[in-house]
Short mmCIF file of C-alpha atoms and ligand atoms in Angstrom, two decimals:
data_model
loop_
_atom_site.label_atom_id
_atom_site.label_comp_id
_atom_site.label_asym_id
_atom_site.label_seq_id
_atom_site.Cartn_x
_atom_site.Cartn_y
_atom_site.Cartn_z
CA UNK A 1 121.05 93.54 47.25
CA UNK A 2 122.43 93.99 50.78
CA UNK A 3 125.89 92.28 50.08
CA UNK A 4 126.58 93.28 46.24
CA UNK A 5 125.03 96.69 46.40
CA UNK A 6 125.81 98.11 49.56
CA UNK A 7 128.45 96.50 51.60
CA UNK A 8 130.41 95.92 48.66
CA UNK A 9 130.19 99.69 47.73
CA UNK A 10 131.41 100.40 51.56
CA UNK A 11 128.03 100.82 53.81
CA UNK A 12 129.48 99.93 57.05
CA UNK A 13 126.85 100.27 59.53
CA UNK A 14 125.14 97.35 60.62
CA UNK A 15 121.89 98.93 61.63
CA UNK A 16 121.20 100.20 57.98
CA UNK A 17 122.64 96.66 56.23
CA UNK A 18 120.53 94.66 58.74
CA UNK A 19 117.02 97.26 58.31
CA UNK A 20 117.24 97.05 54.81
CA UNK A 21 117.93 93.14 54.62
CA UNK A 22 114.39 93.20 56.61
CA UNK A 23 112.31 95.78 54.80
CA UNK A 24 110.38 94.16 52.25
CA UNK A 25 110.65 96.55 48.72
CA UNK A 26 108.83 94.50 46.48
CA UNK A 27 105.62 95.61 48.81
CA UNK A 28 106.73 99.60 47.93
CA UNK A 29 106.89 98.78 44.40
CA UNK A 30 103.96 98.77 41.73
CA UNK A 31 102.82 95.24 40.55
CA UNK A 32 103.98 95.43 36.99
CA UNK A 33 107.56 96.37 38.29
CA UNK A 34 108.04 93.96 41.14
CA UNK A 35 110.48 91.70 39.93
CA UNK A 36 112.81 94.46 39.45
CA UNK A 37 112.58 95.50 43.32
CA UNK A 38 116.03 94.40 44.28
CA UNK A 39 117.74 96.06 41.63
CA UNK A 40 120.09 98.35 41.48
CA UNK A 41 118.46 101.66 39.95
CA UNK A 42 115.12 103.60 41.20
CA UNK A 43 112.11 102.32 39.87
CA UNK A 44 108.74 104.29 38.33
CA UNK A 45 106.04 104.64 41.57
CA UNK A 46 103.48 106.77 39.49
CA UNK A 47 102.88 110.89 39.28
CA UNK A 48 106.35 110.92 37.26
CA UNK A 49 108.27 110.24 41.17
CA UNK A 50 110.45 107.31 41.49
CA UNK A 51 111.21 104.60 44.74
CA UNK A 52 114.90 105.94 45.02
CA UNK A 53 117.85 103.11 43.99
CA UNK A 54 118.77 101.11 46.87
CA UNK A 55 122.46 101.91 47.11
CA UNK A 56 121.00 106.04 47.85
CA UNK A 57 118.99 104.74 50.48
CA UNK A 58 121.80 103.32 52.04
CA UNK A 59 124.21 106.32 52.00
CA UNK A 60 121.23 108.52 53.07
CA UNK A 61 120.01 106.62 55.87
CA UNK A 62 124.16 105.67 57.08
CA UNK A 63 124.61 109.80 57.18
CA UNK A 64 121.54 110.24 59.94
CA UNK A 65 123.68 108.18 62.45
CA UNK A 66 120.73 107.96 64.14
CA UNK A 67 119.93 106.24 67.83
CA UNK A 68 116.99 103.70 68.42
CA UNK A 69 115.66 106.68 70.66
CA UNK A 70 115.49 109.03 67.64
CA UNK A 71 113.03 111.39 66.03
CA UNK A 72 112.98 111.61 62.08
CA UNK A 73 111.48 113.59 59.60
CA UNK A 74 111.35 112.31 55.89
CA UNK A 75 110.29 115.09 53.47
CA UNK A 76 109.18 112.74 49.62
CA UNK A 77 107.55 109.90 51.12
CA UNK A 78 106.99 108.46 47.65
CA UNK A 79 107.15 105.18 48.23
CA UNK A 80 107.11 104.61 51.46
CA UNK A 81 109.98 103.13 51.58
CA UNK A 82 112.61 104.77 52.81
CA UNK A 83 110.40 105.65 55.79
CA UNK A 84 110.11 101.78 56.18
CA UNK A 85 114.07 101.41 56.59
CA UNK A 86 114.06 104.50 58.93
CA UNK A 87 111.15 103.04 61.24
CA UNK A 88 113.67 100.17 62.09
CA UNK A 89 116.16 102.70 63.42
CA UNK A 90 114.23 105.38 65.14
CA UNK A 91 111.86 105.71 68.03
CA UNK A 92 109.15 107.86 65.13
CA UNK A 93 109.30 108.98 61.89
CA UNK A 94 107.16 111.70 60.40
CA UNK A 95 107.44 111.82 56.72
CA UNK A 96 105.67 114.18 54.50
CA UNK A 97 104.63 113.61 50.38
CA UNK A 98 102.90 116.49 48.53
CA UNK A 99 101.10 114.33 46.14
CA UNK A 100 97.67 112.62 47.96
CA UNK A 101 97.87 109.27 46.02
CA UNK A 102 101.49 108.90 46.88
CA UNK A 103 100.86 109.54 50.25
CA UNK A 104 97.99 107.22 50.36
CA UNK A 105 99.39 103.85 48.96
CA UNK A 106 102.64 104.79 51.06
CA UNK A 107 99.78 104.83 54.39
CA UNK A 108 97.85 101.43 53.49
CA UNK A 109 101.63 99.73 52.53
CA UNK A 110 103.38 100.81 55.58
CA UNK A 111 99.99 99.70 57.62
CA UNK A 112 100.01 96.61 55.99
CA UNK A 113 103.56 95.65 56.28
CA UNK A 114 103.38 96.87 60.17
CA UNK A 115 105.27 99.96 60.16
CA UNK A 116 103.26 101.58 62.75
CA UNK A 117 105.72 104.45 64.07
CA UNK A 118 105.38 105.98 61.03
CA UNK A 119 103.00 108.80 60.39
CA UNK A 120 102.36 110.24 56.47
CA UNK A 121 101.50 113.55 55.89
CA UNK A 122 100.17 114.81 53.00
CA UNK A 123 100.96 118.32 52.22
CA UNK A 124 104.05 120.59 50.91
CA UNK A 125 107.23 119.64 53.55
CA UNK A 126 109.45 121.90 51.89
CA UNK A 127 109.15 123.95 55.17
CA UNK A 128 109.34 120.85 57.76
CA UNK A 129 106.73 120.34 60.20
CA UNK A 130 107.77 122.78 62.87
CA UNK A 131 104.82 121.64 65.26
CA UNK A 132 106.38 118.38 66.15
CA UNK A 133 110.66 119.85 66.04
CA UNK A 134 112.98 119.36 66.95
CA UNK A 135 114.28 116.15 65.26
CA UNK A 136 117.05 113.98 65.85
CA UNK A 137 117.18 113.58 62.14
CA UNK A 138 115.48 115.40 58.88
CA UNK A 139 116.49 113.71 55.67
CA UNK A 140 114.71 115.07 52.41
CA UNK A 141 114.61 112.66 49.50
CA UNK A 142 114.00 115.48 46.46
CA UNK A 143 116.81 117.85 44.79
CA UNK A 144 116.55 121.51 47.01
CA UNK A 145 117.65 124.45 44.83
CA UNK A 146 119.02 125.34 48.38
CA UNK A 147 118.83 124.23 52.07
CA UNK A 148 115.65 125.26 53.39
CA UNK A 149 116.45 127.54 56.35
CA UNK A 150 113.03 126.27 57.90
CA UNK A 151 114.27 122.69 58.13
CA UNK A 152 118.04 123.54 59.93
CA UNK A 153 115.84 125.83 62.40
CA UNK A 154 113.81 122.17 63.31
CA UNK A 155 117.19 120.32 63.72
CA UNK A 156 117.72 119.75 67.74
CA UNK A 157 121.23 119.90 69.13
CA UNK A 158 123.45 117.15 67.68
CA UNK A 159 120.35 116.90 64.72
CA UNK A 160 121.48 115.82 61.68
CA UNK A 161 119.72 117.31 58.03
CA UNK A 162 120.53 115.45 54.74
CA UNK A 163 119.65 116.85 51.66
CA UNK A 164 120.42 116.89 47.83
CA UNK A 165 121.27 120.44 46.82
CA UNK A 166 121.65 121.81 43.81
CA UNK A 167 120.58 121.57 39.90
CA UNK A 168 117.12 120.27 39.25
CA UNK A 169 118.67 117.06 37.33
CA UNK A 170 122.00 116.77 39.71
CA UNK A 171 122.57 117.51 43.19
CA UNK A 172 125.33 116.85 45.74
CA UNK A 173 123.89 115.01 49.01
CA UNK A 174 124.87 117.04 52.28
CA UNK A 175 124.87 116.62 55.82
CA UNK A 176 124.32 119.47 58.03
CA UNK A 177 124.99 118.70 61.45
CA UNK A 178 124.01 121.37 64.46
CA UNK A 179 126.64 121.87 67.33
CA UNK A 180 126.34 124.51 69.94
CA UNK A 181 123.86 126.60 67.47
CA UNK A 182 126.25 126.11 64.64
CA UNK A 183 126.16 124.16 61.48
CA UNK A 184 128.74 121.94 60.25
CA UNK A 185 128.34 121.01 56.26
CA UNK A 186 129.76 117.96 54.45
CA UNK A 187 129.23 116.75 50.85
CA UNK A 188 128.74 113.19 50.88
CA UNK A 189 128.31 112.39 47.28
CA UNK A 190 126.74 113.66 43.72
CA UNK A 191 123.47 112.51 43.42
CA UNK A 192 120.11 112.82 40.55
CA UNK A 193 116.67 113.57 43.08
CA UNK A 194 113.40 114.41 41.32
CA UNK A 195 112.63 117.84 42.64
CA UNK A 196 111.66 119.48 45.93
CA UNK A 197 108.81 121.80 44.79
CA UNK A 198 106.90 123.71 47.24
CA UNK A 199 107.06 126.79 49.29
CA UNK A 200 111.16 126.09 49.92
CA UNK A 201 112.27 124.58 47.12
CA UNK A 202 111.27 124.91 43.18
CA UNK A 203 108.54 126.22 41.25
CA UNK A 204 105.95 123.81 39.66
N1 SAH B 301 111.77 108.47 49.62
C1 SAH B 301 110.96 107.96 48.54
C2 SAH B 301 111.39 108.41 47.18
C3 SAH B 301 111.28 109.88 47.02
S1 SAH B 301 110.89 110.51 45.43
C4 SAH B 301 110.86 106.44 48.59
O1 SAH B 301 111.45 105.81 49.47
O2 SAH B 301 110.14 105.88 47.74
C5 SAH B 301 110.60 112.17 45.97
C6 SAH B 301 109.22 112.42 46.49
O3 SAH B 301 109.20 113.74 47.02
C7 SAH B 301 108.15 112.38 45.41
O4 SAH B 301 107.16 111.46 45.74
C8 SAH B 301 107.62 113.81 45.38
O5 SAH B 301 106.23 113.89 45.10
C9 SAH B 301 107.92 114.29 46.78
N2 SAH B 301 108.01 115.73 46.96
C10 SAH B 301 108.57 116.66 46.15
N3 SAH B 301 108.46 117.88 46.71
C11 SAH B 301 107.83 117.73 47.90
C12 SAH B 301 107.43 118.62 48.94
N4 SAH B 301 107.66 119.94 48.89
N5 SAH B 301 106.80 118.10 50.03
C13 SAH B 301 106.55 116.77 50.11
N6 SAH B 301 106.90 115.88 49.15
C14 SAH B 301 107.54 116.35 48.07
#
């Protein structure tokens, strides 16, 4: 997975290649589907959501740049997964999944796997979590009809926000990045997220 799907496709940092060579996904993938964990697609995790395709992850988790001394905020833990690869990289990593039995299984796997500077929080994270800002990082792993202004208040100085934005069935992936109070915007790619819906993002 590491060499043909990502460093062949041009991930070049060595933090993300070597996290992700370490993160187990089979354990973030249902039973029935674990013999497809390496491969190169998303995969079904249950309440119609989907473990994102590795390749995403990557590109994603390469645009944080983020430090060993870093604070993160995930918003779609699905999985748990992603929060996994982002534990290896960061000093703590909030991450936040509106559906309970998502948010549960992600828990007990991370637990089990020892992930333990990760906390899951189950509720709507379309607006952040301002009580712990700012972060280092905030990457949301849903399609935003538009960049919450809630999360780029949470961003610290230097913070970096990456988010799909756009249609609900195709997005481009942007980075924000704060600098002196202002934000600097970059596409990074198209990408297909299943929906942010809450307060900040769409309607049910
Ligand atoms: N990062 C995940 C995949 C994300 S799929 C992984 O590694 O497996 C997107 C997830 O975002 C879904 O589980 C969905 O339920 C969740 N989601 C959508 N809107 C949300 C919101 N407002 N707050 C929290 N989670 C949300």
């Amino acid at each position: 997975m590491v060499e043909r799907q990502l460093r062949a496709r041009g991930i070049t940092d060595e933090r993300v290649l070597a996290s992700m060579l370490l993160v187990p996904r089979h354990e973030f993938v249902p039973e029935e589907l674990r013999d497809q964990a390496y491969e190169d697609h998303p995969l079904a995790i249950g309440e119609n959501q989907t473990i994102s395709q590795p390749y995403m992850v990557a590109v994603m988790t390469q645009e944080l740049q983020l430090k060993p001394s870093d604070v993160v905020l995930e918003i779609g833990t699905g999985s748990g997964y992603q929060a996994a690869v982002l534990s290896r990289l960061a000093s703590a990593v909030y991450t936040i999944e509106r559906h309970q039995s998502l948010a549960f299984i992600a828990h007990t796997t991370l637990r089990e796997v020892g992930y333990r500077n990760v906390i899951v929080i189950c509720s709507d994270g379309s607006g952040g979590l301002p009580d712990k800002a700012p972060f280092d990082g905030i990457i949301v792993t849903a399609g935003a009809p538009e960049i919450p202004h809630a999360l780029l208040d949470q961003l610290g100085e230097g913070g970096r926000l990456v988010i799909p934005v756009g249609e609900k069935m195709l997005q481009v992936c942007k980075r924000i990045t704060k600098h002196g109070g202002r934000f600097e915007t970059q596409d990074v790619t198209g990408c297909v997220f299943v929906p942010l819906i809450g307060k900040f993002g769409w309607e049910i």
